[in-house]
């Protein structure tokens, strides 16, 4: 899940009284325990509010309830009395961004939200524009971040984004300073998580764990269980590592990252049957990540010498993503001894050799010659 989807919450500047909007925004900024149910009583009084409907949808997404978010949004927007505005459109953008991240069509929904916002005071639209441009045009991304912070310099999401920006450009001191100010306010669990990441990367596992456990007192999020699992993995405490992944999945059962870490935990501990089950589940419930999950599954099958099954999954993968290069798996299947006279393998293997470094090339040349496969010059 992207940085923004994890920490995003929003408000609207129309349709409801200003004093109520201010009250809601203040509570969202200061109370990390707010969830989608918080908006129910307001929706009774303002059932056609773009602000409330968009915000409740987004809180469904924060809890990884994508189907519920879509169902709720459709329930309200199909009413002829409902007039779609900035925040419902922004919610639609987020749903599309989950299904098809950073696509041009998804980006057009974001621009549409900006167009809806005639007053040009929607700080959240600018933050999503920042996220979109961050890897494409850092100067343009910074411009949108500045626009958002100019509207509200104390916004929790805005300050987290600013910290994220400083980290991206290598200014760790400024990034940490912002995170520590948010930790003092105890207004968001993500400040604790991102601060712990700095400690973890510095090798200070004790400090990283301490910050994570403090954050869990504020609100439990999947990221806490992920990093605590990794910390105990680094300590070679397999029982604790497994417990954190399993406990996290009890609370967030379809979380992609927790499932992936659990799958690789089983793989590294050579429990191939459980690893295969986990990666199969990932393929089923997270179609947009299929290619990565197929990679993981094929690796597990190869390590377990399930060579023919691995080849079947490889063929499935080729059917879904025919434009990709799968030569790594052709090599792996070859080196595990499967169908060394495969026509398909002969067609692909020479192309794959181009991408190897000298050491990989020399090793594979010896193995391939055993199979009477012609080798091109490196």
mmCIF file with all atom_site columns, C-alpha atoms in Angstrom, residues 173-258:
data_model
loop_
_atom_site.group_PDB
_atom_site.id
_atom_site.type_symbol
_atom_site.label_atom_id
_atom_site.label_alt_id
_atom_site.label_comp_id
_atom_site.label_asym_id
_atom_site.label_entity_id
_atom_site.label_seq_id
_atom_site.pdbx_PDB_ins_code
_atom_site.Cartn_x
_atom_site.Cartn_y
_atom_site.Cartn_z
_atom_site.occupancy
_atom_site.B_iso_or_equiv
_atom_site.pdbx_formal_charge
_atom_site.auth_seq_id
_atom_site.auth_comp_id
_atom_site.auth_asym_id
_atom_site.auth_atom_id
_atom_site.pdbx_PDB_model_num
ATOM 1  C CA . UNK A 1 173 ? 17.732 15.369  10.305 1.00 0.00 ? 173 UNK A CA 1
ATOM 2  C CA . UNK A 1 174 ? 14.782 17.501  9.180  1.00 0.00 ? 174 UNK A CA 1
ATOM 3  C CA . UNK A 1 175 ? 12.688 14.409  8.544  1.00 0.00 ? 175 UNK A CA 1
ATOM 4  C CA . UNK A 1 176 ? 13.345 13.063  12.044 1.00 0.00 ? 176 UNK A CA 1
ATOM 5  C CA . UNK A 1 177 ? 12.693 16.463  13.642 1.00 0.00 ? 177 UNK A CA 1
ATOM 6  C CA . UNK A 1 178 ? 9.177  16.528  12.177 1.00 0.00 ? 178 UNK A CA 1
ATOM 7  C CA . UNK A 1 179 ? 8.488  12.940  13.202 1.00 0.00 ? 179 UNK A CA 1
ATOM 8  C CA . UNK A 1 180 ? 9.566  13.564  16.789 1.00 0.00 ? 180 UNK A CA 1
ATOM 9  C CA . UNK A 1 181 ? 7.287  16.603  17.044 1.00 0.00 ? 181 UNK A CA 1
ATOM 10 C CA . UNK A 1 182 ? 4.367  14.442  15.882 1.00 0.00 ? 182 UNK A CA 1
ATOM 11 C CA . UNK A 1 183 ? 5.325  11.672  18.310 1.00 0.00 ? 183 UNK A CA 1
ATOM 12 C CA . UNK A 1 184 ? 5.087  14.169  21.176 1.00 0.00 ? 184 UNK A CA 1
ATOM 13 C CA . UNK A 1 185 ? 1.515  14.989  20.140 1.00 0.00 ? 185 UNK A CA 1
ATOM 14 C CA . UNK A 1 186 ? 0.603  11.278  19.845 1.00 0.00 ? 186 UNK A CA 1
ATOM 15 C CA . UNK A 1 187 ? -1.717 12.152  16.983 1.00 0.00 ? 187 UNK A CA 1
ATOM 16 C CA . UNK A 1 188 ? -0.728 9.490   14.440 1.00 0.00 ? 188 UNK A CA 1
ATOM 17 C CA . UNK A 1 189 ? 0.813  6.013   14.678 1.00 0.00 ? 189 UNK A CA 1
ATOM 18 C CA . UNK A 1 190 ? 2.693  6.590   11.433 1.00 0.00 ? 190 UNK A CA 1
ATOM 19 C CA . UNK A 1 191 ? 5.065  9.065   13.077 1.00 0.00 ? 191 UNK A CA 1
ATOM 20 C CA . UNK A 1 192 ? 6.155  6.245   15.404 1.00 0.00 ? 192 UNK A CA 1
ATOM 21 C CA . UNK A 1 193 ? 6.527  3.824   12.513 1.00 0.00 ? 193 UNK A CA 1
ATOM 22 C CA . UNK A 1 194 ? 8.627  6.097   10.288 1.00 0.00 ? 194 UNK A CA 1
ATOM 23 C CA . UNK A 1 195 ? 10.825 7.123   13.233 1.00 0.00 ? 195 UNK A CA 1
ATOM 24 C CA . UNK A 1 196 ? 11.407 3.441   14.020 1.00 0.00 ? 196 UNK A CA 1
ATOM 25 C CA . UNK A 1 197 ? 12.458 2.861   10.395 1.00 0.00 ? 197 UNK A CA 1
ATOM 26 C CA . UNK A 1 198 ? 15.332 5.315   10.878 1.00 0.00 ? 198 UNK A CA 1
ATOM 27 C CA . UNK A 1 199 ? 16.474 3.432   13.998 1.00 0.00 ? 199 UNK A CA 1
ATOM 28 C CA . UNK A 1 200 ? 16.132 0.091   12.183 1.00 0.00 ? 200 UNK A CA 1
ATOM 29 C CA . UNK A 1 201 ? 18.210 1.258   9.233  1.00 0.00 ? 201 UNK A CA 1
ATOM 30 C CA . UNK A 1 202 ? 20.873 2.528   11.643 1.00 0.00 ? 202 UNK A CA 1
ATOM 31 C CA . UNK A 1 203 ? 21.018 -0.950  13.207 1.00 0.00 ? 203 UNK A CA 1
ATOM 32 C CA . UNK A 1 204 ? 19.573 0.182   16.538 1.00 0.00 ? 204 UNK A CA 1
ATOM 33 C CA . UNK A 1 205 ? 17.029 -2.627  16.881 1.00 0.00 ? 205 UNK A CA 1
ATOM 34 C CA . UNK A 1 206 ? 16.329 -1.900  20.545 1.00 0.00 ? 206 UNK A CA 1
ATOM 35 C CA . UNK A 1 207 ? 15.331 1.714   19.868 1.00 0.00 ? 207 UNK A CA 1
ATOM 36 C CA . UNK A 1 208 ? 13.300 0.688   16.810 1.00 0.00 ? 208 UNK A CA 1
ATOM 37 C CA . UNK A 1 209 ? 11.370 -1.877  18.845 1.00 0.00 ? 209 UNK A CA 1
ATOM 38 C CA . UNK A 1 210 ? 10.774 0.570   21.689 1.00 0.00 ? 210 UNK A CA 1
ATOM 39 C CA . UNK A 1 211 ? 9.270  3.195   19.366 1.00 0.00 ? 211 UNK A CA 1
ATOM 40 C CA . UNK A 1 212 ? 7.076  0.604   17.654 1.00 0.00 ? 212 UNK A CA 1
ATOM 41 C CA . UNK A 1 213 ? 5.691  -0.659  20.955 1.00 0.00 ? 213 UNK A CA 1
ATOM 42 C CA . UNK A 1 214 ? 4.921  2.921   21.997 1.00 0.00 ? 214 UNK A CA 1
ATOM 43 C CA . UNK A 1 215 ? 3.094  3.449   18.721 1.00 0.00 ? 215 UNK A CA 1
ATOM 44 C CA . UNK A 1 216 ? 1.006  0.326   19.235 1.00 0.00 ? 216 UNK A CA 1
ATOM 45 C CA . UNK A 1 217 ? -0.415 1.979   22.351 1.00 0.00 ? 217 UNK A CA 1
ATOM 46 C CA . UNK A 1 218 ? -1.800 4.700   20.087 1.00 0.00 ? 218 UNK A CA 1
ATOM 47 C CA . UNK A 1 219 ? -3.257 2.471   17.346 1.00 0.00 ? 219 UNK A CA 1
ATOM 48 C CA . UNK A 1 220 ? -2.269 -0.830  15.778 1.00 0.00 ? 220 UNK A CA 1
ATOM 49 C CA . UNK A 1 221 ? -1.403 -0.681  12.077 1.00 0.00 ? 221 UNK A CA 1
ATOM 50 C CA . UNK A 1 222 ? -0.001 -3.445  9.816  1.00 0.00 ? 222 UNK A CA 1
ATOM 51 C CA . UNK A 1 223 ? 3.355  -1.694  9.514  1.00 0.00 ? 223 UNK A CA 1
ATOM 52 C CA . UNK A 1 224 ? 4.071  -2.208  13.231 1.00 0.00 ? 224 UNK A CA 1
ATOM 53 C CA . UNK A 1 225 ? 3.691  -5.978  12.938 1.00 0.00 ? 225 UNK A CA 1
ATOM 54 C CA . UNK A 1 226 ? 5.790  -6.037  9.766  1.00 0.00 ? 226 UNK A CA 1
ATOM 55 C CA . UNK A 1 227 ? 8.764  -4.217  11.237 1.00 0.00 ? 227 UNK A CA 1
ATOM 56 C CA . UNK A 1 228 ? 8.610  -6.003  14.580 1.00 0.00 ? 228 UNK A CA 1
ATOM 57 C CA . UNK A 1 229 ? 8.674  -9.274  12.667 1.00 0.00 ? 229 UNK A CA 1
ATOM 58 C CA . UNK A 1 230 ? 11.749 -8.153  10.754 1.00 0.00 ? 230 UNK A CA 1
ATOM 59 C CA . UNK A 1 231 ? 13.466 -6.987  13.952 1.00 0.00 ? 231 UNK A CA 1
ATOM 60 C CA . UNK A 1 232 ? 13.016 -10.391 15.561 1.00 0.00 ? 232 UNK A CA 1
ATOM 61 C CA . UNK A 1 233 ? 14.053 -12.058 12.316 1.00 0.00 ? 233 UNK A CA 1
ATOM 62 C CA . UNK A 1 234 ? 17.303 -10.079 12.483 1.00 0.00 ? 234 UNK A CA 1
ATOM 63 C CA . UNK A 1 235 ? 17.699 -11.291 16.075 1.00 0.00 ? 235 UNK A CA 1
ATOM 64 C CA . UNK A 1 236 ? 17.199 -14.851 14.802 1.00 0.00 ? 236 UNK A CA 1
ATOM 65 C CA . UNK A 1 237 ? 14.176 -15.241 17.086 1.00 0.00 ? 237 UNK A CA 1
ATOM 66 C CA . UNK A 1 238 ? 12.011 -17.204 14.673 1.00 0.00 ? 238 UNK A CA 1
ATOM 67 C CA . UNK A 1 239 ? 9.190  -17.816 17.128 1.00 0.00 ? 239 UNK A CA 1
ATOM 68 C CA . UNK A 1 240 ? 8.703  -14.108 17.852 1.00 0.00 ? 240 UNK A CA 1
ATOM 69 C CA . UNK A 1 241 ? 9.047  -13.217 14.157 1.00 0.00 ? 241 UNK A CA 1
ATOM 70 C CA . UNK A 1 242 ? 6.320  -15.717 13.230 1.00 0.00 ? 242 UNK A CA 1
ATOM 71 C CA . UNK A 1 243 ? 4.077  -14.527 16.070 1.00 0.00 ? 243 UNK A CA 1
ATOM 72 C CA . UNK A 1 244 ? 4.160  -10.920 14.859 1.00 0.00 ? 244 UNK A CA 1
ATOM 73 C CA . UNK A 1 245 ? 3.265  -11.886 11.292 1.00 0.00 ? 245 UNK A CA 1
ATOM 74 C CA . UNK A 1 246 ? 0.453  -14.184 12.436 1.00 0.00 ? 246 UNK A CA 1
ATOM 75 C CA . UNK A 1 247 ? -0.912 -11.707 14.999 1.00 0.00 ? 247 UNK A CA 1
ATOM 76 C CA . UNK A 1 248 ? -0.843 -8.959  12.388 1.00 0.00 ? 248 UNK A CA 1
ATOM 77 C CA . UNK A 1 249 ? -2.804 -11.147 9.968  1.00 0.00 ? 249 UNK A CA 1
ATOM 78 C CA . UNK A 1 250 ? -5.419 -11.865 12.630 1.00 0.00 ? 250 UNK A CA 1
ATOM 79 C CA . UNK A 1 251 ? -6.146 -8.132  12.668 1.00 0.00 ? 251 UNK A CA 1
ATOM 80 C CA . UNK A 1 252 ? -5.457 -7.421  8.971  1.00 0.00 ? 252 UNK A CA 1
ATOM 81 C CA . UNK A 1 253 ? -6.181 -10.770 7.264  1.00 0.00 ? 253 UNK A CA 1
ATOM 82 C CA . UNK A 1 254 ? -5.687 -9.697  3.651  1.00 0.00 ? 254 UNK A CA 1
ATOM 83 C CA . UNK A 1 255 ? -2.706 -7.410  4.125  1.00 0.00 ? 255 UNK A CA 1
ATOM 84 C CA . UNK A 1 256 ? -0.392 -8.000  1.172  1.00 0.00 ? 256 UNK A CA 1
ATOM 85 C CA . UNK A 1 257 ? 2.868  -7.170  2.948  1.00 0.00 ? 257 UNK A CA 1
ATOM 86 C CA . UNK A 1 258 ? 2.156  -9.313  6.008  1.00 0.00 ? 258 UNK A CA 1
#
